[in-house]
Short mmCIF file of C-alpha atoms in Angstrom, two decimals:
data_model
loop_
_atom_site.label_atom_id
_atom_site.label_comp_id
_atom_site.label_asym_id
_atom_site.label_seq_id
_atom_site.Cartn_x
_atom_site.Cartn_y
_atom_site.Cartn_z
CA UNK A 1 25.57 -16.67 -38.35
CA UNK A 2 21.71 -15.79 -38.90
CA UNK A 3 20.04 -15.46 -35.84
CA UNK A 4 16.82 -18.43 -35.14
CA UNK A 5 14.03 -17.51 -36.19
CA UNK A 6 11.38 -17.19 -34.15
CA UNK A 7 8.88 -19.83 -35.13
CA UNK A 8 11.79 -22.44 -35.29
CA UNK A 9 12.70 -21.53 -31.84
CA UNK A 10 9.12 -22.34 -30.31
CA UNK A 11 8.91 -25.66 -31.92
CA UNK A 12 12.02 -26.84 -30.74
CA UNK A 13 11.15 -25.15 -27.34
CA UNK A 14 7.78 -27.16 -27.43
CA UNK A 15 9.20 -30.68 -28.10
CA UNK A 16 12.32 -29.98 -25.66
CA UNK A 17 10.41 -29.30 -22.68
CA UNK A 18 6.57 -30.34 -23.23
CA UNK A 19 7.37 -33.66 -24.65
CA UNK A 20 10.49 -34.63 -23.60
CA UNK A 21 12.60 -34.68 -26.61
CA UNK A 22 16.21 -35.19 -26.34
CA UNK A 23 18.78 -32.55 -28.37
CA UNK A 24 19.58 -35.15 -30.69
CA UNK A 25 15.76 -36.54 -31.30
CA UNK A 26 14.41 -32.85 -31.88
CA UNK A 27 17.83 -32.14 -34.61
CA UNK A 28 16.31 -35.56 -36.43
CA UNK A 29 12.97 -34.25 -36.51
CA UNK A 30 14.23 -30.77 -37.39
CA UNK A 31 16.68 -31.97 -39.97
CA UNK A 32 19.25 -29.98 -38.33
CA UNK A 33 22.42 -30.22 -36.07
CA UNK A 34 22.33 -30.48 -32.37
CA UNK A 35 24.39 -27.22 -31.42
CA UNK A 36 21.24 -25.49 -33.98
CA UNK A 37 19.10 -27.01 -31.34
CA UNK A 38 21.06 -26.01 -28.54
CA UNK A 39 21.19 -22.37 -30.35
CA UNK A 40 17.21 -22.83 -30.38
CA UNK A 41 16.47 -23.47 -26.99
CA UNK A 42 18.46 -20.46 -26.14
CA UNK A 43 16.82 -18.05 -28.02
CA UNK A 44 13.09 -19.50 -26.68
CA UNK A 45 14.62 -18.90 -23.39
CA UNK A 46 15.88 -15.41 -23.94
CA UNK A 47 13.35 -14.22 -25.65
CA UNK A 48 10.61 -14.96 -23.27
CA UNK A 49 9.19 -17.96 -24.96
CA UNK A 50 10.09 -19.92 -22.02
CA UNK A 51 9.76 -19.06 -18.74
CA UNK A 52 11.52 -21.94 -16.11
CA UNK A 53 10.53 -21.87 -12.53
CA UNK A 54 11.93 -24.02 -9.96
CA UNK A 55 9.27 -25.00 -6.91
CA UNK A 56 11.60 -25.84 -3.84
CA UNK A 57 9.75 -27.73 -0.88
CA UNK A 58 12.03 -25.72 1.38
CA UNK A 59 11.30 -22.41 -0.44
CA UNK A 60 9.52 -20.09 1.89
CA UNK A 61 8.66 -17.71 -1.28
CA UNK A 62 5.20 -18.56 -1.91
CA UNK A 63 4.54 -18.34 1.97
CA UNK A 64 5.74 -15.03 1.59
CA UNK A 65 4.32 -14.25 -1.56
CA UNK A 66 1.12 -14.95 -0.24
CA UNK A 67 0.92 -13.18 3.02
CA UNK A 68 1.83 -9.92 1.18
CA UNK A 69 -0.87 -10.41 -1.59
CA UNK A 70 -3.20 -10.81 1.58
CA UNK A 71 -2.07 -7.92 3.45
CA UNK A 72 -1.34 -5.30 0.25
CA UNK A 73 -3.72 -6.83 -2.54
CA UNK A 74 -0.66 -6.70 -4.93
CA UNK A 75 0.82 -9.54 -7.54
CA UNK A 76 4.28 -10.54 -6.01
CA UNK A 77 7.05 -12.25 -7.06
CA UNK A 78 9.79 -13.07 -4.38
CA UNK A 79 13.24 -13.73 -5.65
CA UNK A 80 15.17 -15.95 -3.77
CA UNK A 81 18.44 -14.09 -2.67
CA UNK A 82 21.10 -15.92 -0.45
CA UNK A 83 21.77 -13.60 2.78
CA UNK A 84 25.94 -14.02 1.80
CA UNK A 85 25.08 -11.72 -1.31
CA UNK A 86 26.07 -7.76 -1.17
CA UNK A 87 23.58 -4.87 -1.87
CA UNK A 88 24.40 -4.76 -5.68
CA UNK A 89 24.60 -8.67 -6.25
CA UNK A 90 21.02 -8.88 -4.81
CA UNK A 91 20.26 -5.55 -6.85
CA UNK A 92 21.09 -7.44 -10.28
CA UNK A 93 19.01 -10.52 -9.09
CA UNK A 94 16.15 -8.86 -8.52
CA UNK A 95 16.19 -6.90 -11.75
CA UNK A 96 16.74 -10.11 -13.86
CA UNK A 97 13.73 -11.40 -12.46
CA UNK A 98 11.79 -7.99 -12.87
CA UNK A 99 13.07 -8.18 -16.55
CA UNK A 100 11.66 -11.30 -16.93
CA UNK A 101 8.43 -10.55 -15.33
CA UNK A 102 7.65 -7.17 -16.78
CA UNK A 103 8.32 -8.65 -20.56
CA UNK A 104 4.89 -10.52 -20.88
CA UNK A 105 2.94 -7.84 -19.54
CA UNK A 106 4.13 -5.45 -21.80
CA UNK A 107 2.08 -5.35 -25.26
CA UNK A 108 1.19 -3.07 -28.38
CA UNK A 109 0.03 -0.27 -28.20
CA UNK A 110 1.23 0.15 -24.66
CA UNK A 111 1.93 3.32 -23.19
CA UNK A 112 4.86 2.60 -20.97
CA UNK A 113 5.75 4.97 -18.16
CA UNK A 114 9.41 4.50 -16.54
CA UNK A 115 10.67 6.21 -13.70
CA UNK A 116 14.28 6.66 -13.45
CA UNK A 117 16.73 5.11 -10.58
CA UNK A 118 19.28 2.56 -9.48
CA UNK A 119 16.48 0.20 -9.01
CA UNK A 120 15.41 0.70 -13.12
CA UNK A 121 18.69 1.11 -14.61
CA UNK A 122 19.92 -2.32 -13.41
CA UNK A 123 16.28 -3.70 -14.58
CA UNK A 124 16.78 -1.78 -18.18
CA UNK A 125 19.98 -3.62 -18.37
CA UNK A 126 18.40 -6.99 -18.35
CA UNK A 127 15.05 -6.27 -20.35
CA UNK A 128 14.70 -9.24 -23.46
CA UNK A 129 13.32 -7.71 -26.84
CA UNK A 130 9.93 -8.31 -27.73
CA UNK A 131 8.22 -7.17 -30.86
CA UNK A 132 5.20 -4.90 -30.03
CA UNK A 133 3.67 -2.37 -32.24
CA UNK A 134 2.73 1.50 -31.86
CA UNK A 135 4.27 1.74 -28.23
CA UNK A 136 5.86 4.37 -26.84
CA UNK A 137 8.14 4.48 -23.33
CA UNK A 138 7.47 8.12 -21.49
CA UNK A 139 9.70 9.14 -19.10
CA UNK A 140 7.66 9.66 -15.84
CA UNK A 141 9.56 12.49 -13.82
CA UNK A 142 12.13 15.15 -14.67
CA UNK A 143 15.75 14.38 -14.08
CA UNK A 144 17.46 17.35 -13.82
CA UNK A 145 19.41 18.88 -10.75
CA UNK A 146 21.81 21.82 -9.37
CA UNK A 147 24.76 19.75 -10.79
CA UNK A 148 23.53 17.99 -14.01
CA UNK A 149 20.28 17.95 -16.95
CA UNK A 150 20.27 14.44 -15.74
CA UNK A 151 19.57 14.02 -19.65
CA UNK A 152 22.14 11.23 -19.99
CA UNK A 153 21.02 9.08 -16.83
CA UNK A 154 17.83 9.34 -17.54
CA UNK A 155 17.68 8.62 -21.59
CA UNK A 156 20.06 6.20 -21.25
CA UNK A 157 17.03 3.91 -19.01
CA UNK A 158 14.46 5.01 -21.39
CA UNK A 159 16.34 4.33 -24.43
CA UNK A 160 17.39 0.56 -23.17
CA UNK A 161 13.36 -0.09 -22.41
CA UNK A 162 12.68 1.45 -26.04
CA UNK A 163 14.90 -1.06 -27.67
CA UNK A 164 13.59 -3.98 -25.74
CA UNK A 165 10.06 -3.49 -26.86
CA UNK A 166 10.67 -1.92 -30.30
CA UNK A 167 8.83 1.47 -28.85
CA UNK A 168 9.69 4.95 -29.50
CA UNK A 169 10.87 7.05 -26.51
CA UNK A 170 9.39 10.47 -24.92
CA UNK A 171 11.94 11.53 -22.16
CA UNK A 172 10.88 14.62 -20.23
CA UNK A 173 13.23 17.33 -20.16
CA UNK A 174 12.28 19.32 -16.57
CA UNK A 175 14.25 19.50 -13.33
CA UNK A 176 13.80 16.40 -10.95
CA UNK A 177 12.31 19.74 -9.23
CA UNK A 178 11.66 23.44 -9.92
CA UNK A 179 13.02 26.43 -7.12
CA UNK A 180 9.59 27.20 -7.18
CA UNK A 181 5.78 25.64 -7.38
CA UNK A 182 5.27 28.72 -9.54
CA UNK A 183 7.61 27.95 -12.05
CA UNK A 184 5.90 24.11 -12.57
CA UNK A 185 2.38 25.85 -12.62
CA UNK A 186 3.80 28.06 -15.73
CA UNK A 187 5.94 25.19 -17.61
CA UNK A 188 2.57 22.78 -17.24
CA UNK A 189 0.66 25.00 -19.35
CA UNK A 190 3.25 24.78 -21.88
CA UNK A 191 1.99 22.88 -25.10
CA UNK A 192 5.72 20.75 -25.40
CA UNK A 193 4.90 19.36 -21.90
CA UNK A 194 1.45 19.33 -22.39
CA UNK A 195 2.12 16.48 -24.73
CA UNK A 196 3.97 14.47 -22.42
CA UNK A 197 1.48 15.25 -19.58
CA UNK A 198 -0.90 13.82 -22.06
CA UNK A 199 0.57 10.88 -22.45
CA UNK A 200 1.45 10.25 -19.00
CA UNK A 201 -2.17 10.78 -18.28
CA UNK A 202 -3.17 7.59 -20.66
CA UNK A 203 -0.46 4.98 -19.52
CA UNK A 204 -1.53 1.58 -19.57
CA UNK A 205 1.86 0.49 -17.45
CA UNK A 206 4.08 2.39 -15.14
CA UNK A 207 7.38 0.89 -14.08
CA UNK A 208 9.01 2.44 -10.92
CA UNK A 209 11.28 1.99 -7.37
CA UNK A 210 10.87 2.84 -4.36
CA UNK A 211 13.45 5.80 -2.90
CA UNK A 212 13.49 5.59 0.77
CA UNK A 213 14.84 8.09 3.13
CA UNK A 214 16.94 6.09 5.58
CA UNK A 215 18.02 3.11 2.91
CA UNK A 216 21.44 1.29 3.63
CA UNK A 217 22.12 2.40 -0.44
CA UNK A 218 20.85 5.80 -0.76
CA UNK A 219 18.40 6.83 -3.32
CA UNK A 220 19.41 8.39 -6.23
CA UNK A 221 16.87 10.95 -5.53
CA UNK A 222 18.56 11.20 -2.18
CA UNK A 223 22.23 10.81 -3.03
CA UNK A 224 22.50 13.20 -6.83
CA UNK A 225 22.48 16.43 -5.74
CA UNK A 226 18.44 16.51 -6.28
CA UNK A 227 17.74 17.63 -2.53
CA UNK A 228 19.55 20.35 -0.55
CA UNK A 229 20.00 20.06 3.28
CA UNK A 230 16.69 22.76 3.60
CA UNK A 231 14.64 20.19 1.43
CA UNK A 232 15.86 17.48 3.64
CA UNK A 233 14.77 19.38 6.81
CA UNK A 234 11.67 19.99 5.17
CA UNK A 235 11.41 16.12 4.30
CA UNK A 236 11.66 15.28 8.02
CA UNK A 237 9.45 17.79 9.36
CA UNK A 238 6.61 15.83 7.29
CA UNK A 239 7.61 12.75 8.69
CA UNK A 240 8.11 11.71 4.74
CA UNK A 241 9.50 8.02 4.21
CA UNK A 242 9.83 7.49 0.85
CA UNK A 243 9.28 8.07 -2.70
CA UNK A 244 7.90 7.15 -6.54
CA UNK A 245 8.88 8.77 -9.06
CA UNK A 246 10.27 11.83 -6.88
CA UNK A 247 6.61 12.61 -5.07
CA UNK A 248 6.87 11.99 -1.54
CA UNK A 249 4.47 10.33 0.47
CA UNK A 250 4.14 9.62 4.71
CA UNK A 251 4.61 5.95 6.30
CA UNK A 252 0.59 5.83 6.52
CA UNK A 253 0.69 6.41 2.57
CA UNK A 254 -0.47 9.93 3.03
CA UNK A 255 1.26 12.78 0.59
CA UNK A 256 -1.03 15.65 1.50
CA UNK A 257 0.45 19.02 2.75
CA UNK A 258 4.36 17.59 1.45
CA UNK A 259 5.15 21.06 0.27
CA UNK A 260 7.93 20.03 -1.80
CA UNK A 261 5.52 17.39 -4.15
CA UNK A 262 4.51 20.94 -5.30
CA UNK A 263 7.57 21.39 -7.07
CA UNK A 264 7.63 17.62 -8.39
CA UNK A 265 7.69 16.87 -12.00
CA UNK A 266 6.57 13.26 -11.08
CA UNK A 267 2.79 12.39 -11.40
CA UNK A 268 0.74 12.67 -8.76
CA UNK A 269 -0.09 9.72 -6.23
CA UNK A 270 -3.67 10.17 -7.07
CA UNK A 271 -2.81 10.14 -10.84
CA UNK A 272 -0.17 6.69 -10.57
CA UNK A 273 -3.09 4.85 -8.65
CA UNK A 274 -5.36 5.60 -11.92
CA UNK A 275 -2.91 3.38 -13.78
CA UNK A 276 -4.27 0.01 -14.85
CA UNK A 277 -0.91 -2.12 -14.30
CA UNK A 278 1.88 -0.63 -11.91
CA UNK A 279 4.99 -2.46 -11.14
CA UNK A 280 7.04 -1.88 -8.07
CA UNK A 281 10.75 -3.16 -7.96
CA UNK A 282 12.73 -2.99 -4.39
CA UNK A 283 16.03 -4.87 -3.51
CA UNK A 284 17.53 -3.95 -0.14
CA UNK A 285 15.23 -4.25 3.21
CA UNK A 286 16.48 -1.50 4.26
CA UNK A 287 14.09 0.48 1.77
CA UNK A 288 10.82 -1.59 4.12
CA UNK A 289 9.54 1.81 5.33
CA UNK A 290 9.56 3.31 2.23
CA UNK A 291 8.07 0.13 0.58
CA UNK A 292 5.02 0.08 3.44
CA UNK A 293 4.42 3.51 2.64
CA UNK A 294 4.14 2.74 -0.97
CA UNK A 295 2.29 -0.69 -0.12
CA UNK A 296 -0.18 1.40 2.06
CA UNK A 297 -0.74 4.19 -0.33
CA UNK A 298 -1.96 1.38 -3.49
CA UNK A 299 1.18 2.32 -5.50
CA UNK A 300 1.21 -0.77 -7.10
CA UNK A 301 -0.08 -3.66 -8.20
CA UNK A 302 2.24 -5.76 -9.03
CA UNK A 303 5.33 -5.85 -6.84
CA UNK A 304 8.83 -7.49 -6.94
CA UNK A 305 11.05 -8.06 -4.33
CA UNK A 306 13.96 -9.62 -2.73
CA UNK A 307 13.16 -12.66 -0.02
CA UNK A 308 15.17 -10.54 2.87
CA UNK A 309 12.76 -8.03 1.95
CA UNK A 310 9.70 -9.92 1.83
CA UNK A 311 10.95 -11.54 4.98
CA UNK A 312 10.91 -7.57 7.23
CA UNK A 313 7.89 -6.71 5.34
CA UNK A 314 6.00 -9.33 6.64
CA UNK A 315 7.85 -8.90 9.92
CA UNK A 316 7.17 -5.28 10.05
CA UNK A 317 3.56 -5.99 9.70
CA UNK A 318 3.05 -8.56 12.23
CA UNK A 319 4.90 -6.40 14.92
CA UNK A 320 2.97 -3.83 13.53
#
């Protein structure tokens, strides 16, 4: 069966829910069957064309929503999780809304940076194709390790986000981290990663999680064979908290003298912060120190969360 196109999808969208049509009123107008309509409204829906939010008087979201936009200066979006829900059930809620949300802000000629992650891989598995033009999705951090190129993982993300948005794909074939800051300082001079470093360095959107040291569901960056137990020593000694991208930053939001960002392949804090849009996805609340730390450090600017979440980080700030 052909699939709706797009144009017929909007105008059945449009008399459906802006002027209260019924299925069988819109197929008369339409000259078409009702399960065609029904097909319709589907595709408007999942293909962004509609967007349905539900307002609940005993929602607490937009209380929440709007305390952290006071306190952090970030765009959030709350998703209403009930507390009966397991770590990967509220995972897959939060990345269908992040899905959702990221789809709209996501245009031609975009220059799309992705980190990779639990967090991104359940959001790349959610993503809705839109038609842009001339975009391209970089890969922002290297994902190899002492056990795996991390090639798979990693393109596998990149390659779902590509699809979605019609863009071609750059992945970034470096370790997670080199044995040695010397080793980065020679491969960055390279002209084949000077082109991704190039394009990292003019992305219009960057897409990441948070790691977090002490979360309930490790990191991947914590839990893949990416750290050994020295690194981990090393981690503690600088009181590190969290992560973007694998470059480590303090609870105050501070990253200086973290001897192993040296040997990063992520971009710099300094560099993420010059990036006009920069979404931040988090499910679990046991990630809130890591989040703060990124929250403090102007990480992001748009951020999306689970309510338990929402509910410690405000918490955490008013004890604070």
């Amino acid at each position: 069966m052909p699939r709706p196109r797009h144009s017929e999808a909007l105008r059945a969208a449009q008399l459906y829910y802006m002027q209260d049509l019924t299925m069988d009123a819109i197929a008369r107008e339409l000259r078409t069957s009702r399960s065609t309509v029904s097909r319709l409204l589907s595709t408007a829906r999942e293909s962004g064309l509609v967007q349905i939010q539900i307002r609940s008087p005993l929602d607490t979201g937009p209380e929440l929503e709007r305390l952290i936009r006071a306190q952090y200066r970030v765009d959030v979006h709350v998703v209403p999780v009930l507390d009966t829900l397991n770590e990967a059930e509220t995972l897959d809620r939060v990345a269908m809304q992040a899905a959702r949300t990221i789809g709209p802000l996501v245009d031609s000629n975009a220059i799309i940076g992705v980190a990779w992650g639990s967090t991104l891989s359940a959001v790349s598995r959610h993503l809705t194709r839109k038609i842009t033009h001339d975009s391209v999705v970089v890969q922002l951090n290297g994902a190899g390790n002492m056990q795996t190129t991390g090639i798979t993982y990693a393109s596998d993300i990149m390659r779902r986000f590509g699809s979605a948005y019609g863009a071609r794909v750059e992945q970034f074939p470096v370790p997670a981290f080199f044995d040695h800051a010397a080793t980065k300082t020679a491969m960055w001079n390279e002209r084949s990663v000077q082109r991704i470093l190039d394009l990292q360095s003019r992305m219009s959107i960057a897409i990441f999680g948070v790691g977090s040291v002490d979360a309930d569901y490790p990191s991947h960056v914590y839990a893949g064979g990416y750290l050994d137990e020295d690194d981990l020593v090393t981690l503690a000694k600088s009181d590190v908290v969290g992560d973007v991208a694998t470059v480590f930053f303090r609870g105050d939001g501070s990253s200086d003298g973290i001897t192993l960002n040296e040997r990063s392949t992520g971009p710099s804090l300094d560099q993420l912060r010059q990036v006009r849009r920069r979404i931040c996805v988090v499910s679990g609340a046991s990630k809130i120190n890591g989040l703060r730390g990124a929250l403090v450090a102007g990480l992001a600017t748009d951020l999306i969360l689970d309510e338990a979440s929402a509910r410690r980080l405000v918490s955490f700030e008013g004890a604070g």
